[in-house]
Amino acid sequence: MTQPKKARPRKTFSAFGDIRRMPSDYEIVTHAQNWTLRKNRTGAFEQNPSSPANLWFLTYRDKSPLQVDDWDAFRDPDALTYKTYVTVQAEAEAKTGGVLEEYAGSDAALAPGQLALLTSLFTPSRYLLHGCQQIQAYLGYLAPTSYVTNTAGFATADYLRRVTLIAYRTRELQIAHPDSRAGTAERQIWENLDAWQPARRAVEKALVSYDWGEAFVALNLVLAPTFDDVLVRQFKEVSRENRDEESWLLLSFLQEDNNRRNRWSSALARFAVEQRPSNADVLRRWIDRWSPIADAAAAGLGELLETRPEHGRPASEVAAGAKAAREAFHEPIFEPEGMRAAR
């Protein structure tokens, strides 16, 4: 009687299961890198399963309403690794550095209305964006797969880059216009100016949305697309209309960071719906919860775009534009795959 032939043992890449291809460099350095998700675990951390840290991960990650059978099947559309991210951002920083060098000293010629817009909307926005950075970092820390941990980590770095650029520009404005209170009034504006309070409430509420899925929806699917439309697209358009080419150029370059975050966020949401159709209701419920909060924030910031510069735009138009941009971003998430392919 012949003995059954034994299967050849795998020599490498066994973490990927029974595959018949060579994993990509991106997959090799990203797959199963989160040790809190190791198999056969009794808790995220090597502590008592009922410890506060383990209960936190159990409650807000493992038992999140947003579930799929295998989160490790998700892939970042850009397949970013640390190496490729650093290369891309080095080139991006060269561009922004070139703009800063080219326009050095030009702030003295800013129109009074544009200076008022910069010091009431642009320079205080570092508080808002730092809050977004913290939420993005939390999302990466609690994510159910290292494929999301990495993308959220890069998005966190993008926010840091943006906050750093705003701080640099704040100092330039402070030097050129010492009476403008640039560099000294931002916290007071952030905490007390009526136009900023809906946005401040939005980000502070998102900071205490502990479920990883809701944090993802609140920031990446609702608040960030709304804020980006106001603080990047519409702000740079108004700036150009008010002869501030430097702001227009800098924000045009920063938009690519936002586009990259939007690509993987949309892909992750579509992945969740395709893997488990009931996730569509979960996502819609959270989107419906956060959209009015985002709309109120856009309307508040729109008041500054309307009243500060010489050539502004109505606050109602600002809010409507931000809402339309966000809803257009959501459309592909809930489209059937065949409809998306036909577009």
mmCIF file of C-alpha atoms in Angstrom:
data_model
loop_
_atom_site.group_PDB
_atom_site.id
_atom_site.type_symbol
_atom_site.label_atom_id
_atom_site.label_comp_id
_atom_site.label_asym_id
_atom_site.label_seq_id
_atom_site.Cartn_x
_atom_site.Cartn_y
_atom_site.Cartn_z
ATOM 1 C CA MET A 1 0.000 0.000 0.000
ATOM 2 C CA THR A 2 1.472 3.300 -1.052
ATOM 3 C CA GLN A 3 1.755 5.987 1.558
ATOM 4 C CA PRO A 4 -0.049 9.281 0.828
ATOM 5 C CA LYS A 5 2.313 11.947 -0.338
ATOM 6 C CA LYS A 6 2.998 14.489 2.335
ATOM 7 C CA ALA A 7 2.379 18.114 1.553
ATOM 8 C CA ARG A 8 5.556 20.085 1.166
ATOM 9 C CA PRO A 9 5.982 22.316 4.209
ATOM 10 C CA ARG A 10 6.007 26.024 3.523
ATOM 11 C CA LYS A 11 9.383 27.606 3.969
ATOM 12 C CA THR A 12 8.241 31.211 4.227
ATOM 13 C CA PHE A 13 5.262 33.589 3.951
ATOM 14 C CA SER A 14 3.025 31.140 5.834
ATOM 15 C CA ALA A 15 1.312 34.086 7.536
ATOM 16 C CA PHE A 16 -0.479 34.740 4.241
ATOM 17 C CA GLY A 17 -2.133 31.329 4.151
ATOM 18 C CA ASP A 18 -2.266 29.065 1.118
ATOM 19 C CA ILE A 19 -1.173 31.483 -1.578
ATOM 20 C CA ARG A 20 0.424 30.768 -4.935
ATOM 21 C CA ARG A 21 2.210 34.031 -5.480
ATOM 22 C CA MET A 22 5.033 36.040 -4.014
ATOM 23 C CA PRO A 23 3.696 38.704 -1.630
ATOM 24 C CA SER A 24 4.580 42.269 -2.573
ATOM 25 C CA ASP A 25 7.138 44.261 -0.604
ATOM 26 C CA TYR A 26 4.225 46.281 0.767
ATOM 27 C CA GLU A 27 2.471 43.149 2.035
ATOM 28 C CA ILE A 28 5.633 41.639 3.526
ATOM 29 C CA VAL A 29 6.403 44.671 5.700
ATOM 30 C CA THR A 30 2.751 45.389 6.601
ATOM 31 C CA HIS A 31 1.031 42.047 7.154
ATOM 32 C CA ALA A 32 0.271 40.931 10.733
ATOM 33 C CA GLN A 33 2.539 43.510 12.346
ATOM 34 C CA ASN A 34 0.126 44.362 15.168
ATOM 35 C CA TRP A 35 0.962 42.055 18.053
ATOM 36 C CA THR A 36 -2.265 42.925 19.918
ATOM 37 C CA LEU A 37 -4.038 40.923 17.189
ATOM 38 C CA ARG A 38 -1.996 37.732 17.514
ATOM 39 C CA LYS A 39 -3.930 34.500 17.157
ATOM 40 C CA ASN A 40 -5.182 32.478 20.133
ATOM 41 C CA ARG A 41 -4.873 35.462 22.453
ATOM 42 C CA THR A 42 -6.936 35.923 25.592
ATOM 43 C CA GLY A 43 -6.513 39.700 25.465
ATOM 44 C CA ALA A 44 -4.834 42.418 23.454
ATOM 45 C CA PHE A 45 -2.098 42.723 26.089
ATOM 46 C CA GLU A 46 -0.320 40.132 28.192
ATOM 47 C CA GLN A 47 -2.249 41.087 31.287
ATOM 48 C CA ASN A 48 -5.317 39.879 33.098
ATOM 49 C CA PRO A 49 -8.102 39.745 30.455
ATOM 50 C CA SER A 50 -10.160 42.024 32.688
ATOM 51 C CA SER A 51 -7.444 44.693 32.976
ATOM 52 C CA PRO A 52 -8.527 48.193 31.879
ATOM 53 C CA ALA A 53 -6.329 48.085 28.756
ATOM 54 C CA ASN A 54 -7.683 44.710 27.636
ATOM 55 C CA LEU A 55 -11.276 45.723 28.323
ATOM 56 C CA TRP A 56 -10.736 48.912 26.314
ATOM 57 C CA PHE A 57 -9.585 47.004 23.226
ATOM 58 C CA LEU A 58 -12.275 44.385 23.724
ATOM 59 C CA THR A 59 -15.017 47.012 23.935
ATOM 60 C CA TYR A 60 -13.937 49.554 21.356
ATOM 61 C CA ARG A 61 -12.173 47.384 18.782
ATOM 62 C CA ASP A 62 -13.074 43.708 19.048
ATOM 63 C CA LYS A 63 -16.782 44.381 19.725
ATOM 64 C CA SER A 64 -17.174 47.386 17.451
ATOM 65 C CA PRO A 65 -20.383 47.360 15.377
ATOM 66 C CA LEU A 66 -18.106 47.547 12.309
ATOM 67 C CA GLN A 67 -16.982 43.969 11.675
ATOM 68 C CA VAL A 68 -15.639 41.834 8.830
ATOM 69 C CA ASP A 69 -14.377 38.259 8.847
ATOM 70 C CA ASP A 70 -10.803 39.145 7.870
ATOM 71 C CA TRP A 71 -9.584 42.717 8.172
ATOM 72 C CA ASP A 72 -6.149 41.595 6.946
ATOM 73 C CA ALA A 73 -7.632 41.243 3.452
ATOM 74 C CA PHE A 74 -7.769 45.056 3.150
ATOM 75 C CA ARG A 75 -5.102 46.788 1.066
ATOM 76 C CA ASP A 76 -4.098 50.427 0.858
ATOM 77 C CA PRO A 77 -4.711 51.582 -2.753
ATOM 78 C CA ASP A 78 -1.362 53.404 -2.676
ATOM 79 C CA ALA A 79 0.453 50.439 -1.064
ATOM 80 C CA LEU A 80 2.518 52.831 1.019
ATOM 81 C CA THR A 81 5.436 51.626 3.091
ATOM 82 C CA TYR A 82 7.611 53.793 5.293
ATOM 83 C CA LYS A 83 10.224 53.937 2.553
ATOM 84 C CA THR A 84 7.825 55.045 -0.173
ATOM 85 C CA TYR A 85 6.070 57.500 2.153
ATOM 86 C CA VAL A 86 9.333 59.205 3.093
ATOM 87 C CA THR A 87 10.331 59.430 -0.572
ATOM 88 C CA VAL A 88 6.985 60.946 -1.599
ATOM 89 C CA GLN A 89 6.959 63.454 1.252
ATOM 90 C CA ALA A 90 10.573 64.498 0.699
ATOM 91 C CA GLU A 91 9.575 65.561 -2.802
ATOM 92 C CA ALA A 92 6.442 67.275 -1.451
ATOM 93 C CA GLU A 93 8.461 69.194 1.147
ATOM 94 C CA ALA A 94 10.847 70.360 -1.570
ATOM 95 C CA LYS A 95 7.868 71.949 -3.334
ATOM 96 C CA THR A 96 6.496 73.719 -0.260
ATOM 97 C CA GLY A 97 9.995 74.799 0.709
ATOM 98 C CA GLY A 98 10.432 76.304 -2.743
ATOM 99 C CA VAL A 99 7.205 78.294 -2.385
ATOM 100 C CA LEU A 100 8.212 79.593 1.047
ATOM 101 C CA GLU A 101 11.585 80.662 -0.317
ATOM 102 C CA GLU A 102 10.116 82.302 -3.418
ATOM 103 C CA TYR A 103 7.572 84.341 -1.447
ATOM 104 C CA ALA A 104 9.820 85.229 1.502
ATOM 105 C CA GLY A 105 9.111 88.823 2.521
ATOM 106 C CA SER A 106 5.920 89.120 0.481
ATOM 107 C CA ASP A 107 3.605 89.182 3.521
ATOM 108 C CA ALA A 108 4.126 92.938 3.886
ATOM 109 C CA ALA A 109 2.037 93.436 0.736
ATOM 110 C CA LEU A 110 -0.990 91.440 1.925
ATOM 111 C CA ALA A 111 -4.330 93.213 1.685
ATOM 112 C CA PRO A 112 -5.792 94.037 5.124
ATOM 113 C CA GLY A 113 -8.784 91.768 4.566
ATOM 114 C CA GLN A 114 -6.605 88.811 3.562
ATOM 115 C CA LEU A 115 -4.369 89.356 6.576
ATOM 116 C CA ALA A 116 -7.490 89.345 8.767
ATOM 117 C CA LEU A 117 -8.592 86.080 7.146
ATOM 118 C CA LEU A 118 -5.185 84.483 7.671
ATOM 119 C CA THR A 119 -5.041 85.442 11.346
ATOM 120 C CA SER A 120 -8.646 84.495 12.117
ATOM 121 C CA LEU A 121 -9.009 81.295 10.051
ATOM 122 C CA PHE A 122 -5.660 79.964 8.838
ATOM 123 C CA THR A 123 -3.334 80.391 11.816
ATOM 124 C CA PRO A 124 -5.872 79.220 14.489
ATOM 125 C CA SER A 125 -6.623 76.112 12.405
ATOM 126 C CA ARG A 126 -3.541 74.431 13.869
ATOM 127 C CA TYR A 127 -5.619 73.690 16.987
ATOM 128 C CA LEU A 128 -8.301 71.998 14.934
ATOM 129 C CA LEU A 129 -5.767 70.032 12.894
ATOM 130 C CA HIS A 130 -3.852 68.933 15.972
ATOM 131 C CA GLY A 131 -7.127 67.498 17.280
ATOM 132 C CA CYS A 132 -7.574 65.670 13.961
ATOM 133 C CA GLN A 133 -4.012 64.398 14.277
ATOM 134 C CA GLN A 134 -4.786 62.935 17.707
ATOM 135 C CA ILE A 135 -7.933 61.194 16.438
ATOM 136 C CA GLN A 136 -6.040 59.758 13.477
ATOM 137 C CA ALA A 137 -3.315 58.444 15.787
ATOM 138 C CA TYR A 138 -5.939 56.817 18.022
ATOM 139 C CA LEU A 139 -7.552 55.222 14.983
ATOM 140 C CA GLY A 140 -4.226 53.709 13.964
ATOM 141 C CA TYR A 141 -3.534 52.468 17.480
ATOM 142 C CA LEU A 142 -6.901 50.746 17.836
ATOM 143 C CA ALA A 143 -7.290 49.540 14.235
ATOM 144 C CA PRO A 144 -8.149 45.838 13.747
ATOM 145 C CA THR A 145 -5.366 45.272 11.197
ATOM 146 C CA SER A 146 -1.882 46.587 10.611
ATOM 147 C CA TYR A 147 -2.972 47.501 7.079
ATOM 148 C CA VAL A 148 -5.083 50.256 8.659
ATOM 149 C CA THR A 149 -2.562 51.021 11.402
ATOM 150 C CA ASN A 150 0.010 51.937 8.744
ATOM 151 C CA THR A 151 -2.279 54.098 6.629
ATOM 152 C CA ALA A 152 -3.555 55.939 9.698
ATOM 153 C CA GLY A 153 0.026 56.408 10.866
ATOM 154 C CA PHE A 154 0.969 58.085 7.601
ATOM 155 C CA ALA A 155 -2.164 60.249 7.765
ATOM 156 C CA THR A 156 -1.160 61.255 11.301
ATOM 157 C CA ALA A 157 2.215 62.355 9.951
ATOM 158 C CA ASP A 158 0.432 64.329 7.219
ATOM 159 C CA TYR A 159 -1.467 66.270 9.869
ATOM 160 C CA LEU A 160 1.769 66.981 11.710
ATOM 161 C CA ARG A 161 3.281 68.285 8.471
ATOM 162 C CA ARG A 162 0.303 70.593 7.989
ATOM 163 C CA VAL A 163 0.396 71.870 11.576
ATOM 164 C CA THR A 164 4.126 72.536 11.222
ATOM 165 C CA LEU A 165 3.616 74.522 8.024
ATOM 166 C CA ILE A 166 0.880 76.610 9.651
ATOM 167 C CA ALA A 167 3.169 77.323 12.606
ATOM 168 C CA TYR A 168 5.921 78.426 10.201
ATOM 169 C CA ARG A 169 3.558 80.740 8.327
ATOM 170 C CA THR A 170 2.242 82.103 11.625
ATOM 171 C CA ARG A 171 5.736 83.199 12.582
ATOM 172 C CA GLU A 172 6.259 84.795 9.158
ATOM 173 C CA LEU A 173 3.039 86.775 9.570
ATOM 174 C CA GLN A 174 4.011 87.765 13.092
ATOM 175 C CA ILE A 175 7.315 89.176 11.845
ATOM 176 C CA ALA A 176 5.746 91.025 8.907
ATOM 177 C CA HIS A 177 2.730 92.339 10.867
ATOM 178 C CA PRO A 178 3.557 92.520 14.584
ATOM 179 C CA ASP A 179 0.312 94.388 15.302
ATOM 180 C CA SER A 180 -1.841 91.638 13.771
ATOM 181 C CA ARG A 181 -1.558 89.458 16.909
ATOM 182 C CA ALA A 182 -0.483 86.543 14.725
ATOM 183 C CA GLY A 183 1.234 84.023 16.963
ATOM 184 C CA THR A 184 -0.385 85.294 20.165
ATOM 185 C CA ALA A 185 -4.176 85.398 19.636
ATOM 186 C CA GLU A 186 -4.832 81.961 18.126
ATOM 187 C CA ARG A 187 -5.786 80.204 21.346
ATOM 188 C CA GLN A 188 -8.194 82.962 22.310
ATOM 189 C CA ILE A 189 -9.736 82.846 18.832
ATOM 190 C CA TRP A 190 -10.008 79.039 18.966
ATOM 191 C CA GLU A 191 -11.650 79.058 22.391
ATOM 192 C CA ASN A 192 -13.847 82.150 22.185
ATOM 193 C CA LEU A 193 -14.593 83.337 18.639
ATOM 194 C CA ASP A 194 -18.176 82.343 17.834
ATOM 195 C CA ALA A 195 -17.319 81.284 14.281
ATOM 196 C CA TRP A 196 -14.883 78.656 15.566
ATOM 197 C CA GLN A 197 -17.044 77.082 18.273
ATOM 198 C CA PRO A 198 -18.990 74.551 16.117
ATOM 199 C CA ALA A 199 -15.696 73.255 14.703
ATOM 200 C CA ARG A 200 -14.159 73.094 18.168
ATOM 201 C CA ARG A 201 -17.150 71.164 19.493
ATOM 202 C CA ALA A 202 -16.937 68.794 16.524
ATOM 203 C CA VAL A 203 -13.298 67.832 17.016
ATOM 204 C CA GLU A 204 -13.596 67.628 20.807
ATOM 205 C CA LYS A 205 -16.601 65.339 20.484
ATOM 206 C CA ALA A 206 -14.722 63.183 17.989
ATOM 207 C CA LEU A 207 -11.811 62.938 20.428
ATOM 208 C CA VAL A 208 -14.090 61.079 22.859
ATOM 209 C CA SER A 209 -15.623 58.757 20.250
ATOM 210 C CA TYR A 210 -13.814 55.683 21.491
ATOM 211 C CA ASP A 211 -15.149 53.000 19.147
ATOM 212 C CA TRP A 212 -12.540 52.656 16.415
ATOM 213 C CA GLY A 213 -15.191 52.354 13.693
ATOM 214 C CA GLU A 214 -17.055 55.475 14.771
ATOM 215 C CA ALA A 215 -13.774 57.386 15.127
ATOM 216 C CA PHE A 216 -12.929 56.375 11.553
ATOM 217 C CA VAL A 217 -16.306 57.507 10.231
ATOM 218 C CA ALA A 218 -16.392 60.699 12.300
ATOM 219 C CA LEU A 219 -12.983 61.905 11.152
ATOM 220 C CA ASN A 220 -12.086 60.261 7.853
ATOM 221 C CA LEU A 221 -15.531 60.058 6.279
ATOM 222 C CA VAL A 222 -17.250 63.156 7.660
ATOM 223 C CA LEU A 223 -15.243 65.820 9.486
ATOM 224 C CA ALA A 224 -11.987 65.710 7.536
ATOM 225 C CA PRO A 225 -13.608 65.920 4.052
ATOM 226 C CA THR A 226 -15.771 68.797 5.307
ATOM 227 C CA PHE A 227 -12.927 70.710 6.941
ATOM 228 C CA ASP A 228 -10.667 70.132 3.935
ATOM 229 C CA ASP A 229 -13.201 71.615 1.567
ATOM 230 C CA VAL A 230 -13.482 74.765 3.701
ATOM 231 C CA LEU A 231 -9.896 75.152 4.910
ATOM 232 C CA VAL A 232 -8.138 73.996 1.752
ATOM 233 C CA ARG A 233 -10.250 74.203 -1.412
ATOM 234 C CA GLN A 234 -12.406 77.210 -0.585
ATOM 235 C CA PHE A 235 -9.807 79.021 1.486
ATOM 236 C CA LYS A 236 -7.185 78.801 -1.260
ATOM 237 C CA GLU A 237 -9.692 79.984 -3.870
ATOM 238 C CA VAL A 238 -10.624 83.010 -1.761
ATOM 239 C CA SER A 239 -6.944 83.654 -1.074
ATOM 240 C CA ARG A 240 -6.140 83.740 -4.765
ATOM 241 C CA GLU A 241 -9.042 86.094 -5.392
ATOM 242 C CA ASN A 242 -7.476 88.356 -2.761
ATOM 243 C CA ARG A 243 -4.037 88.218 -4.422
ATOM 244 C CA ASP A 244 -2.442 85.847 -1.905
ATOM 245 C CA GLU A 245 -0.706 83.492 -4.312
ATOM 246 C CA GLU A 246 1.478 81.986 -1.580
ATOM 247 C CA SER A 247 -1.468 80.586 0.368
ATOM 248 C CA TRP A 248 -3.040 79.292 -2.821
ATOM 249 C CA LEU A 249 0.130 77.426 -3.827
ATOM 250 C CA LEU A 250 0.913 75.987 -0.391
ATOM 251 C CA LEU A 251 -2.588 74.627 0.103
ATOM 252 C CA SER A 252 -2.647 73.241 -3.428
ATOM 253 C CA PHE A 253 0.399 71.138 -2.569
ATOM 254 C CA LEU A 254 -1.069 70.030 0.780
ATOM 255 C CA GLN A 255 -4.205 68.763 -0.961
ATOM 256 C CA GLU A 256 -2.377 65.642 -2.135
ATOM 257 C CA ASP A 257 -2.047 64.509 1.503
ATOM 258 C CA ASN A 258 -5.810 64.826 1.856
ATOM 259 C CA ASN A 259 -6.406 62.985 -1.420
ATOM 260 C CA ARG A 260 -4.251 60.080 -0.243
ATOM 261 C CA ARG A 261 -6.163 59.820 3.050
ATOM 262 C CA ASN A 262 -9.457 59.964 1.153
ATOM 263 C CA ARG A 263 -8.387 57.139 -1.176
ATOM 264 C CA TRP A 264 -7.628 54.637 1.547
ATOM 265 C CA SER A 265 -10.566 55.755 3.713
ATOM 266 C CA SER A 266 -13.019 55.281 0.863
ATOM 267 C CA ALA A 267 -11.396 51.936 -0.007
ATOM 268 C CA LEU A 268 -11.673 50.757 3.611
ATOM 269 C CA ALA A 269 -15.339 51.719 3.845
ATOM 270 C CA ARG A 270 -16.109 49.965 0.523
ATOM 271 C CA PHE A 271 -14.168 46.918 1.680
ATOM 272 C CA ALA A 272 -16.255 46.734 4.869
ATOM 273 C CA VAL A 273 -19.514 46.954 2.918
ATOM 274 C CA GLU A 274 -18.450 44.384 0.322
ATOM 275 C CA GLN A 275 -17.266 41.926 2.966
ATOM 276 C CA ARG A 276 -20.403 42.332 5.048
ATOM 277 C CA PRO A 277 -23.335 44.228 3.425
ATOM 278 C CA SER A 278 -24.891 44.977 6.834
ATOM 279 C CA ASN A 279 -21.957 47.336 7.426
ATOM 280 C CA ALA A 280 -23.644 49.780 5.059
ATOM 281 C CA ASP A 281 -26.276 50.456 7.717
ATOM 282 C CA VAL A 282 -23.592 50.825 10.388
ATOM 283 C CA LEU A 283 -21.680 53.370 8.319
ATOM 284 C CA ARG A 284 -24.795 55.290 7.315
ATOM 285 C CA ARG A 285 -25.928 55.533 10.928
ATOM 286 C CA TRP A 286 -22.620 57.086 11.970
ATOM 287 C CA ILE A 287 -22.504 59.334 8.893
ATOM 288 C CA ASP A 288 -25.998 60.598 9.705
ATOM 289 C CA ARG A 289 -24.927 61.253 13.299
ATOM 290 C CA TRP A 290 -21.841 63.280 12.368
ATOM 291 C CA SER A 291 -22.974 65.109 9.223
ATOM 292 C CA PRO A 292 -25.067 67.805 11.014
ATOM 293 C CA ILE A 293 -22.109 68.440 13.322
ATOM 294 C CA ALA A 294 -19.828 68.888 10.309
ATOM 295 C CA ASP A 295 -22.344 71.135 8.550
ATOM 296 C CA ALA A 296 -22.549 73.425 11.581
ATOM 297 C CA ALA A 297 -18.748 73.633 11.694
ATOM 298 C CA ALA A 298 -18.584 74.542 7.992
ATOM 299 C CA ALA A 299 -21.233 77.236 8.427
ATOM 300 C CA GLY A 300 -19.311 78.755 11.331
ATOM 301 C CA LEU A 301 -16.001 78.846 9.463
ATOM 302 C CA GLY A 302 -17.846 80.160 6.427
ATOM 303 C CA GLU A 303 -18.633 83.335 8.372
ATOM 304 C CA LEU A 304 -14.918 84.141 8.372
ATOM 305 C CA LEU A 305 -14.609 83.519 4.636
ATOM 306 C CA GLU A 306 -17.551 85.870 4.145
ATOM 307 C CA THR A 307 -16.661 88.759 6.455
ATOM 308 C CA ARG A 308 -12.861 88.981 6.661
ATOM 309 C CA PRO A 309 -11.464 89.352 3.111
ATOM 310 C CA GLU A 310 -12.361 92.019 0.568
ATOM 311 C CA HIS A 311 -13.438 89.310 -1.891
ATOM 312 C CA GLY A 312 -15.164 86.647 0.207
ATOM 313 C CA ARG A 313 -18.035 84.254 -0.357
ATOM 314 C CA PRO A 314 -21.325 83.819 1.508
ATOM 315 C CA ALA A 315 -21.201 81.540 4.533
ATOM 316 C CA SER A 316 -24.208 79.643 3.196
ATOM 317 C CA GLU A 317 -22.308 78.954 -0.033
ATOM 318 C CA VAL A 318 -19.284 77.756 1.926
ATOM 319 C CA ALA A 319 -21.402 75.333 3.961
ATOM 320 C CA ALA A 320 -23.295 74.088 0.902
ATOM 321 C CA GLY A 321 -20.057 73.508 -1.010
ATOM 322 C CA ALA A 322 -18.518 71.543 1.845
ATOM 323 C CA LYS A 323 -21.637 69.404 2.220
ATOM 324 C CA ALA A 324 -21.748 68.673 -1.509
ATOM 325 C CA ALA A 325 -18.070 67.692 -1.555
ATOM 326 C CA ARG A 326 -18.564 65.337 1.398
ATOM 327 C CA GLU A 327 -21.638 63.691 -0.086
ATOM 328 C CA ALA A 328 -19.885 63.199 -3.423
ATOM 329 C CA PHE A 329 -17.054 61.515 -1.522
ATOM 330 C CA HIS A 330 -19.552 59.113 0.074
ATOM 331 C CA GLU A 331 -21.300 58.037 -3.134
ATOM 332 C CA PRO A 332 -18.795 55.363 -4.295
ATOM 333 C CA ILE A 333 -18.795 53.731 -0.857
ATOM 334 C CA PHE A 334 -22.344 52.497 -1.197
ATOM 335 C CA GLU A 335 -22.420 51.854 -4.960
ATOM 336 C CA PRO A 336 -22.485 48.225 -6.119
ATOM 337 C CA GLU A 337 -19.152 47.095 -7.536
ATOM 338 C CA GLY A 338 -20.525 46.845 -11.058
ATOM 339 C CA MET A 339 -21.727 50.430 -11.021
ATOM 340 C CA ARG A 340 -18.350 51.658 -9.794
ATOM 341 C CA ALA A 341 -16.570 49.756 -12.550
ATOM 342 C CA ALA A 342 -18.808 51.343 -15.165
ATOM 343 C CA ARG A 343 -18.057 54.890 -14.004
#
